[in-house]
mmCIF file with all atom_site columns, C-alpha atoms in Angstrom:
data_model
loop_
_atom_site.group_PDB
_atom_site.id
_atom_site.type_symbol
_atom_site.label_atom_id
_atom_site.label_alt_id
_atom_site.label_comp_id
_atom_site.label_asym_id
_atom_site.label_entity_id
_atom_site.label_seq_id
_atom_site.pdbx_PDB_ins_code
_atom_site.Cartn_x
_atom_site.Cartn_y
_atom_site.Cartn_z
_atom_site.occupancy
_atom_site.B_iso_or_equiv
_atom_site.pdbx_formal_charge
_atom_site.auth_seq_id
_atom_site.auth_comp_id
_atom_site.auth_asym_id
_atom_site.auth_atom_id
_atom_site.pdbx_PDB_model_num
ATOM 1   C CA . MET I 1 1   ? -4.713  -11.399 -5.242  1.00 54.00 ? 222 MET I CA 1
ATOM 2   C CA . THR I 1 2   ? -5.229  -15.137 -4.808  1.00 66.00 ? 223 THR I CA 1
ATOM 3   C CA . LEU I 1 3   ? -7.895  -14.632 -2.164  1.00 70.00 ? 224 LEU I CA 1
ATOM 4   C CA . TYR I 1 4   ? -9.775  -12.138 -4.348  1.00 71.00 ? 225 TYR I CA 1
ATOM 5   C CA . LYS I 1 5   ? -9.550  -14.280 -7.474  1.00 74.00 ? 226 LYS I CA 1
ATOM 6   C CA . PHE I 1 6   ? -10.155 -17.776 -6.098  1.00 72.00 ? 227 PHE I CA 1
ATOM 7   C CA . GLY I 1 7   ? -11.799 -17.205 -2.716  1.00 72.00 ? 228 GLY I CA 1
ATOM 8   C CA . PHE I 1 8   ? -10.902 -18.730 0.618   1.00 76.00 ? 229 PHE I CA 1
ATOM 9   C CA . ASN I 1 9   ? -9.182  -22.126 0.471   1.00 81.00 ? 230 ASN I CA 1
ATOM 10  C CA . LEU I 1 10  ? -6.634  -24.174 2.397   1.00 84.00 ? 231 LEU I CA 1
ATOM 11  C CA . TRP I 1 11  ? -3.672  -22.419 0.768   1.00 81.00 ? 232 TRP I CA 1
ATOM 12  C CA . THR I 1 12  ? -4.822  -18.943 1.803   1.00 79.00 ? 233 THR I CA 1
ATOM 13  C CA . ALA I 1 13  ? -5.903  -20.247 5.206   1.00 82.00 ? 234 ALA I CA 1
ATOM 14  C CA . LEU I 1 14  ? -2.268  -21.204 5.779   1.00 87.00 ? 235 LEU I CA 1
ATOM 15  C CA . LEU I 1 15  ? -0.604  -18.319 3.960   1.00 87.00 ? 236 LEU I CA 1
ATOM 16  C CA . VAL I 1 16  ? -2.499  -15.330 5.384   1.00 87.00 ? 237 VAL I CA 1
ATOM 17  C CA . PRO I 1 17  ? -1.664  -16.031 9.062   1.00 92.00 ? 238 PRO I CA 1
ATOM 18  C CA . ILE I 1 18  ? 2.004   -16.515 8.131   1.00 95.00 ? 239 ILE I CA 1
ATOM 19  C CA . CYS I 1 19  ? 1.984   -13.171 6.323   1.00 94.00 ? 240 CYS I CA 1
ATOM 20  C CA . LEU I 1 20  ? 0.191   -11.567 9.260   1.00 96.00 ? 241 LEU I CA 1
ATOM 21  C CA . GLY I 1 21  ? 2.824   -12.841 11.689  1.00 97.00 ? 242 GLY I CA 1
ATOM 22  C CA . ASN I 1 22  ? 5.592   -11.560 9.434   1.00 97.00 ? 243 ASN I CA 1
ATOM 23  C CA . ALA I 1 23  ? 3.888   -8.165  9.097   1.00 97.00 ? 244 ALA I CA 1
ATOM 24  C CA . VAL I 1 24  ? 3.497   -7.803  12.869  1.00 98.00 ? 245 VAL I CA 1
ATOM 25  C CA . TYR I 1 25  ? 7.104   -8.855  13.462  1.00 97.00 ? 246 TYR I CA 1
ATOM 26  C CA . ARG I 1 26  ? 8.433   -6.392  10.872  1.00 97.00 ? 247 ARG I CA 1
ATOM 27  C CA . ALA I 1 27  ? 6.171   -3.543  12.017  1.00 97.00 ? 248 ALA I CA 1
ATOM 28  C CA . ILE I 1 28  ? 7.317   -3.888  15.624  1.00 97.00 ? 249 ILE I CA 1
ATOM 29  C CA . GLY I 1 29  ? 10.955  -4.058  14.490  1.00 96.00 ? 250 GLY I CA 1
ATOM 30  C CA . TYR I 1 30  ? 10.518  -0.985  12.293  1.00 94.00 ? 251 TYR I CA 1
ATOM 31  C CA . ALA I 1 31  ? 8.787   0.905   15.097  1.00 94.00 ? 252 ALA I CA 1
ATOM 32  C CA . ASP I 1 32  ? 11.661  0.031   17.441  1.00 95.00 ? 253 ASP I CA 1
ATOM 33  C CA . ALA I 1 33  ? 14.196  1.329   14.915  1.00 93.00 ? 254 ALA I CA 1
ATOM 34  C CA . VAL I 1 34  ? 12.240  4.544   14.356  1.00 87.00 ? 255 VAL I CA 1
ATOM 35  C CA . GLY I 1 35  ? 11.731  4.910   18.101  1.00 90.00 ? 256 GLY I CA 1
ATOM 36  C CA . ASP I 1 36  ? 15.469  4.579   18.755  1.00 90.00 ? 257 ASP I CA 1
ATOM 37  C CA . ARG I 1 37  ? 16.234  7.151   16.086  1.00 84.00 ? 258 ARG I CA 1
ATOM 38  C CA . TYR I 1 38  ? 13.718  9.714   17.353  1.00 79.00 ? 259 TYR I CA 1
ATOM 39  C CA . SER I 1 39  ? 13.816  8.824   21.070  1.00 85.00 ? 260 SER I CA 1
ATOM 40  C CA . VAL I 1 40  ? 10.194  7.721   21.306  1.00 87.00 ? 261 VAL I CA 1
ATOM 41  C CA . THR I 1 41  ? 8.524   4.500   22.369  1.00 92.00 ? 262 THR I CA 1
ATOM 42  C CA . TYR I 1 42  ? 5.788   2.726   20.421  1.00 93.00 ? 263 TYR I CA 1
ATOM 43  C CA . SER I 1 43  ? 3.481   0.181   22.008  1.00 96.00 ? 264 SER I CA 1
ATOM 44  C CA . PRO I 1 44  ? 3.845   -3.297  20.476  1.00 96.00 ? 265 PRO I CA 1
ATOM 45  C CA . ALA I 1 45  ? 0.202   -3.977  21.424  1.00 97.00 ? 266 ALA I CA 1
ATOM 46  C CA . ILE I 1 46  ? -1.034  -0.963  19.457  1.00 97.00 ? 267 ILE I CA 1
ATOM 47  C CA . ILE I 1 47  ? 1.200   -1.810  16.488  1.00 97.00 ? 268 ILE I CA 1
ATOM 48  C CA . THR I 1 48  ? -0.094  -5.386  16.503  1.00 97.00 ? 269 THR I CA 1
ATOM 49  C CA . THR I 1 49  ? -3.694  -4.186  16.712  1.00 97.00 ? 270 THR I CA 1
ATOM 50  C CA . VAL I 1 50  ? -3.245  -1.786  13.777  1.00 97.00 ? 271 VAL I CA 1
ATOM 51  C CA . VAL I 1 51  ? -1.631  -4.468  11.592  1.00 97.00 ? 272 VAL I CA 1
ATOM 52  C CA . VAL I 1 52  ? -4.329  -7.030  12.463  1.00 97.00 ? 273 VAL I CA 1
ATOM 53  C CA . VAL I 1 53  ? -7.103  -4.521  11.693  1.00 97.00 ? 274 VAL I CA 1
ATOM 54  C CA . ILE I 1 54  ? -5.474  -3.717  8.333   1.00 94.00 ? 275 ILE I CA 1
ATOM 55  C CA . PHE I 1 55  ? -5.291  -7.438  7.519   1.00 94.00 ? 276 PHE I CA 1
ATOM 56  C CA . LEU I 1 56  ? -8.924  -7.924  8.515   1.00 93.00 ? 277 LEU I CA 1
ATOM 57  C CA . VAL I 1 57  ? -10.088 -5.007  6.362   1.00 91.00 ? 278 VAL I CA 1
ATOM 58  C CA . MET I 1 58  ? -8.060  -6.204  3.375   1.00 88.00 ? 279 MET I CA 1
ATOM 59  C CA . THR I 1 59  ? -9.381  -9.747  3.847   1.00 86.00 ? 280 THR I CA 1
ATOM 60  C CA . LEU I 1 60  ? -12.948 -8.419  3.812   1.00 87.00 ? 281 LEU I CA 1
ATOM 61  C CA . VAL I 1 61  ? -12.162 -6.453  0.637   1.00 84.00 ? 282 VAL I CA 1
ATOM 62  C CA . ALA I 1 62  ? -10.569 -9.513  -0.991  1.00 83.00 ? 283 ALA I CA 1
ATOM 63  C CA . LEU I 1 63  ? -13.585 -11.656 -0.111  1.00 83.00 ? 284 LEU I CA 1
ATOM 64  C CA . ARG I 1 64  ? -15.831 -8.936  -1.613  1.00 83.00 ? 285 ARG I CA 1
ATOM 65  C CA . VAL I 1 65  ? -17.711 -8.455  1.644   1.00 85.00 ? 286 VAL I CA 1
ATOM 66  C CA . THR I 1 66  ? -17.282 -4.676  1.351   1.00 84.00 ? 287 THR I CA 1
ATOM 67  C CA . GLN I 1 67  ? -18.627 -4.350  -2.220  1.00 82.00 ? 288 GLN I CA 1
ATOM 68  C CA . ARG I 1 68  ? -21.853 -2.713  -1.086  1.00 83.00 ? 289 ARG I CA 1
ATOM 69  C CA . LEU I 1 69  ? -19.805 0.077   0.532   1.00 81.00 ? 290 LEU I CA 1
ATOM 70  C CA . THR I 1 70  ? -18.305 1.249   -2.761  1.00 80.00 ? 291 THR I CA 1
ATOM 71  C CA . ARG I 1 71  ? -18.612 4.960   -3.476  1.00 82.00 ? 292 ARG I CA 1
ATOM 72  C CA . PRO I 1 72  ? -17.432 7.030   -6.448  1.00 84.00 ? 293 PRO I CA 1
ATOM 73  C CA . LEU I 1 73  ? -15.089 9.036   -4.199  1.00 83.00 ? 294 LEU I CA 1
ATOM 74  C CA . LEU I 1 74  ? -13.161 5.894   -3.279  1.00 81.00 ? 295 LEU I CA 1
ATOM 75  C CA . VAL I 1 75  ? -11.822 5.422   -6.836  1.00 84.00 ? 296 VAL I CA 1
ATOM 76  C CA . PRO I 1 76  ? -9.672  8.585   -6.878  1.00 85.00 ? 297 PRO I CA 1
ATOM 77  C CA . ALA I 1 77  ? -8.755  7.991   -3.238  1.00 85.00 ? 298 ALA I CA 1
ATOM 78  C CA . GLY I 1 78  ? -7.508  4.538   -4.213  1.00 86.00 ? 299 GLY I CA 1
ATOM 79  C CA . ALA I 1 79  ? -5.513  6.031   -7.077  1.00 89.00 ? 300 ALA I CA 1
ATOM 80  C CA . LEU I 1 80  ? -3.609  8.164   -4.567  1.00 91.00 ? 301 LEU I CA 1
ATOM 81  C CA . THR I 1 81  ? -2.522  5.255   -2.382  1.00 90.00 ? 302 THR I CA 1
ATOM 82  C CA . TYR I 1 82  ? 0.567   4.241   -4.359  1.00 90.00 ? 303 TYR I CA 1
ATOM 83  C CA . PRO I 1 83  ? 2.047   7.726   -4.880  1.00 92.00 ? 304 PRO I CA 1
ATOM 84  C CA . LEU I 1 84  ? 1.250   8.485   -1.233  1.00 92.00 ? 305 LEU I CA 1
ATOM 85  C CA . TYR I 1 85  ? 3.043   5.304   -0.205  1.00 91.00 ? 306 TYR I CA 1
ATOM 86  C CA . LEU I 1 86  ? 6.088   6.315   -2.266  1.00 90.00 ? 307 LEU I CA 1
ATOM 87  C CA . LEU I 1 87  ? 6.276   9.841   -0.906  1.00 89.00 ? 308 LEU I CA 1
ATOM 88  C CA . HIS I 1 88  ? 5.096   9.957   2.676   1.00 86.00 ? 309 HIS I CA 1
ATOM 89  C CA . ALA I 1 89  ? 7.629   8.144   4.823   1.00 81.00 ? 310 ALA I CA 1
ATOM 90  C CA . HIS I 1 90  ? 10.921  9.677   3.810   1.00 84.00 ? 311 HIS I CA 1
ATOM 91  C CA . ILE I 1 91  ? 9.580   13.172  3.289   1.00 89.00 ? 312 ILE I CA 1
ATOM 92  C CA . GLY I 1 92  ? 7.591   12.939  6.531   1.00 85.00 ? 313 GLY I CA 1
ATOM 93  C CA . PHE I 1 93  ? 10.641  11.898  8.544   1.00 82.00 ? 314 PHE I CA 1
ATOM 94  C CA . ILE I 1 94  ? 12.720  14.690  7.048   1.00 89.00 ? 315 ILE I CA 1
ATOM 95  C CA . VAL I 1 95  ? 10.063  17.333  7.735   1.00 90.00 ? 316 VAL I CA 1
ATOM 96  C CA . PHE I 1 96  ? 9.492   16.115  11.297  1.00 86.00 ? 317 PHE I CA 1
ATOM 97  C CA . ALA I 1 97  ? 13.234  16.022  11.961  1.00 86.00 ? 318 ALA I CA 1
ATOM 98  C CA . ARG I 1 98  ? 13.681  19.592  10.658  1.00 90.00 ? 319 ARG I CA 1
ATOM 99  C CA . LEU I 1 99  ? 10.514  21.233  11.976  1.00 91.00 ? 320 LEU I CA 1
ATOM 100 C CA . GLY I 1 100 ? 9.501   19.023  14.905  1.00 85.00 ? 321 GLY I CA 1
ATOM 101 C CA . ASP I 1 101 ? 10.967  21.342  17.546  1.00 88.00 ? 322 ASP I CA 1
ATOM 102 C CA . ALA I 1 102 ? 9.721   24.557  15.929  1.00 93.00 ? 323 ALA I CA 1
ATOM 103 C CA . VAL I 1 103 ? 6.102   23.618  15.101  1.00 92.00 ? 324 VAL I CA 1
ATOM 104 C CA . ASP I 1 104 ? 3.407   22.014  17.239  1.00 92.00 ? 325 ASP I CA 1
ATOM 105 C CA . ALA I 1 105 ? 3.403   18.289  16.424  1.00 87.00 ? 326 ALA I CA 1
ATOM 106 C CA . HIS I 1 106 ? -0.360  18.137  15.770  1.00 91.00 ? 327 HIS I CA 1
ATOM 107 C CA . VAL I 1 107 ? -0.285  21.152  13.444  1.00 94.00 ? 328 VAL I CA 1
ATOM 108 C CA . LEU I 1 108 ? 2.753   19.715  11.664  1.00 92.00 ? 329 LEU I CA 1
ATOM 109 C CA . LEU I 1 109 ? 1.082   16.321  11.266  1.00 90.00 ? 330 LEU I CA 1
ATOM 110 C CA . CYS I 1 110 ? -2.162  17.794  9.876   1.00 94.00 ? 331 CYS I CA 1
ATOM 111 C CA . GLY I 1 111 ? -0.258  20.087  7.523   1.00 94.00 ? 332 GLY I CA 1
ATOM 112 C CA . LEU I 1 112 ? 1.982   17.280  6.384   1.00 93.00 ? 333 LEU I CA 1
ATOM 113 C CA . ILE I 1 113 ? -1.013  15.035  5.680   1.00 92.00 ? 334 ILE I CA 1
ATOM 114 C CA . LEU I 1 114 ? -2.533  17.726  3.463   1.00 94.00 ? 335 LEU I CA 1
ATOM 115 C CA . VAL I 1 115 ? 0.771   18.400  1.681   1.00 94.00 ? 336 VAL I CA 1
ATOM 116 C CA . MET I 1 116 ? 1.414   14.681  1.097   1.00 93.00 ? 337 MET I CA 1
ATOM 117 C CA . LEU I 1 117 ? -2.105  14.146  -0.269  1.00 93.00 ? 338 LEU I CA 1
ATOM 118 C CA . GLY I 1 118 ? -1.583  17.108  -2.604  1.00 94.00 ? 339 GLY I CA 1
ATOM 119 C CA . ALA I 1 119 ? 1.808   15.795  -3.712  1.00 94.00 ? 340 ALA I CA 1
ATOM 120 C CA . ALA I 1 120 ? 0.344   12.303  -4.256  1.00 94.00 ? 341 ALA I CA 1
ATOM 121 C CA . TYR I 1 121 ? -2.393  13.821  -6.405  1.00 94.00 ? 342 TYR I CA 1
ATOM 122 C CA . LEU I 1 122 ? 0.174   15.727  -8.486  1.00 95.00 ? 343 LEU I CA 1
ATOM 123 C CA . VAL I 1 123 ? 2.258   12.573  -9.023  1.00 94.00 ? 344 VAL I CA 1
ATOM 124 C CA . HIS I 1 124 ? -0.860  10.635  -9.990  1.00 94.00 ? 345 HIS I CA 1
ATOM 125 C CA . ARG I 1 125 ? -2.189  13.353  -12.301 1.00 94.00 ? 346 ARG I CA 1
ATOM 126 C CA . PHE I 1 126 ? 1.046   14.438  -14.007 1.00 95.00 ? 347 PHE I CA 1
ATOM 127 C CA . VAL I 1 127 ? 3.215   11.294  -13.871 1.00 94.00 ? 348 VAL I CA 1
ATOM 128 C CA . GLU I 1 128 ? 1.154   8.109   -13.485 1.00 92.00 ? 349 GLU I CA 1
ATOM 129 C CA . ARG I 1 129 ? -1.784  8.952   -15.759 1.00 92.00 ? 350 ARG I CA 1
ATOM 130 C CA . PRO I 1 130 ? 0.284   10.332  -18.659 1.00 93.00 ? 351 PRO I CA 1
ATOM 131 C CA . LEU I 1 131 ? 2.758   7.423   -18.538 1.00 92.00 ? 352 LEU I CA 1
ATOM 132 C CA . ALA I 1 132 ? 0.214   4.625   -18.005 1.00 90.00 ? 353 ALA I CA 1
ATOM 133 C CA . PRO I 1 133 ? -0.749  4.034   -21.673 1.00 90.00 ? 354 PRO I CA 1
ATOM 134 C CA . ALA I 1 134 ? 2.884   3.912   -22.834 1.00 89.00 ? 355 ALA I CA 1
ATOM 135 C CA . LEU I 1 135 ? 3.878   1.589   -19.984 1.00 87.00 ? 356 LEU I CA 1
ATOM 136 C CA . LYS I 1 136 ? 0.908   -0.662  -20.665 1.00 87.00 ? 357 LYS I CA 1
ATOM 137 C CA . ARG I 1 137 ? 1.858   -0.961  -24.350 1.00 86.00 ? 358 ARG I CA 1
ATOM 138 C CA . LEU I 1 138 ? 5.493   -1.605  -23.470 1.00 85.00 ? 359 LEU I CA 1
ATOM 139 C CA . LEU I 1 139 ? 4.741   -4.226  -20.842 1.00 83.00 ? 360 LEU I CA 1
ATOM 140 C CA . SER I 1 140 ? 2.030   -5.995  -22.836 1.00 83.00 ? 361 SER I CA 1
ATOM 141 C CA . ARG I 1 141 ? 4.524   -6.742  -25.635 1.00 77.00 ? 362 ARG I CA 1
ATOM 142 C CA . ARG I 1 142 ? 6.917   -8.539  -23.316 1.00 64.00 ? 363 ARG I CA 1
ATOM 143 C CA . PRO I 1 143 ? 6.509   -12.324 -23.246 1.00 63.00 ? 364 PRO I CA 1
ATOM 144 C CA . VAL I 1 144 ? 5.928   -13.940 -19.877 1.00 57.00 ? 365 VAL I CA 1
ATOM 145 C CA . ALA I 1 145 ? 7.766   -17.107 -18.874 1.00 57.00 ? 366 ALA I CA 1
ATOM 146 C CA . PRO I 1 146 ? 5.799   -20.152 -20.132 1.00 57.00 ? 367 PRO I CA 1
ATOM 147 C CA . ALA I 1 147 ? 6.656   -22.118 -16.999 1.00 53.00 ? 368 ALA I CA 1
ATOM 148 C CA . LEU I 1 148 ? 4.311   -19.854 -15.054 1.00 51.00 ? 369 LEU I CA 1
ATOM 149 C CA . GLY I 1 149 ? 1.331   -21.034 -17.105 1.00 51.00 ? 370 GLY I CA 1
ATOM 150 C CA . VAL I 1 150 ? 0.275   -17.536 -18.092 1.00 50.00 ? 371 VAL I CA 1
ATOM 151 C CA . LEU I 1 151 ? -0.162  -15.693 -21.353 1.00 49.00 ? 372 LEU I CA 1
ATOM 152 C CA . VAL I 1 152 ? 2.811   -15.304 -23.686 1.00 47.00 ? 373 VAL I CA 1
ATOM 153 C CA . ALA I 1 153 ? 2.378   -12.692 -26.410 1.00 50.00 ? 374 ALA I CA 1
ATOM 154 C CA . GLY I 1 154 ? -1.397  -12.937 -26.074 1.00 51.00 ? 375 GLY I CA 1
ATOM 155 C CA . GLN I 1 155 ? -1.574  -16.721 -26.480 1.00 51.00 ? 376 GLN I CA 1
ATOM 156 C CA . PRO I 1 156 ? -2.344  -19.222 -23.711 1.00 49.00 ? 377 PRO I CA 1
ATOM 157 C CA . THR I 1 157 ? 0.558   -21.468 -22.790 1.00 48.00 ? 378 THR I CA 1
ATOM 158 C CA . ARG I 1 158 ? 0.252   -25.190 -23.304 1.00 48.00 ? 379 ARG I CA 1
#
């Protein structure tokens, strides 16, 4: 958010690499834990590469370098990211644990991707969108701490 709003500065130049290192460390640790549980091995080099690429893409988005690539289809795709994030991991692990030996892994993965995208759409369409106006009204009435230097009940803090 800071990078998008204020651009590149010394603070983000220091903070982003620290966050990147933390993300790589946690991703490798998580992959090791998942690998132990399911008796598979994940390459730390590939995990590191994926995390670095994600950080690079998000940095380009935050710096508005990718603005000319915007397409109308990306708006609904972006709306699915949060419900997909909430649903995919736990349900995916459960389905793979239950059906992994009975169904070809590639077929299961492709089917699960389609099912998770459908479920994310349903959550977005029938939960997020209907509740958004009420949540916005509820949250906009709550005062924010003045020490943060942000709006309190619609008035700038002094």
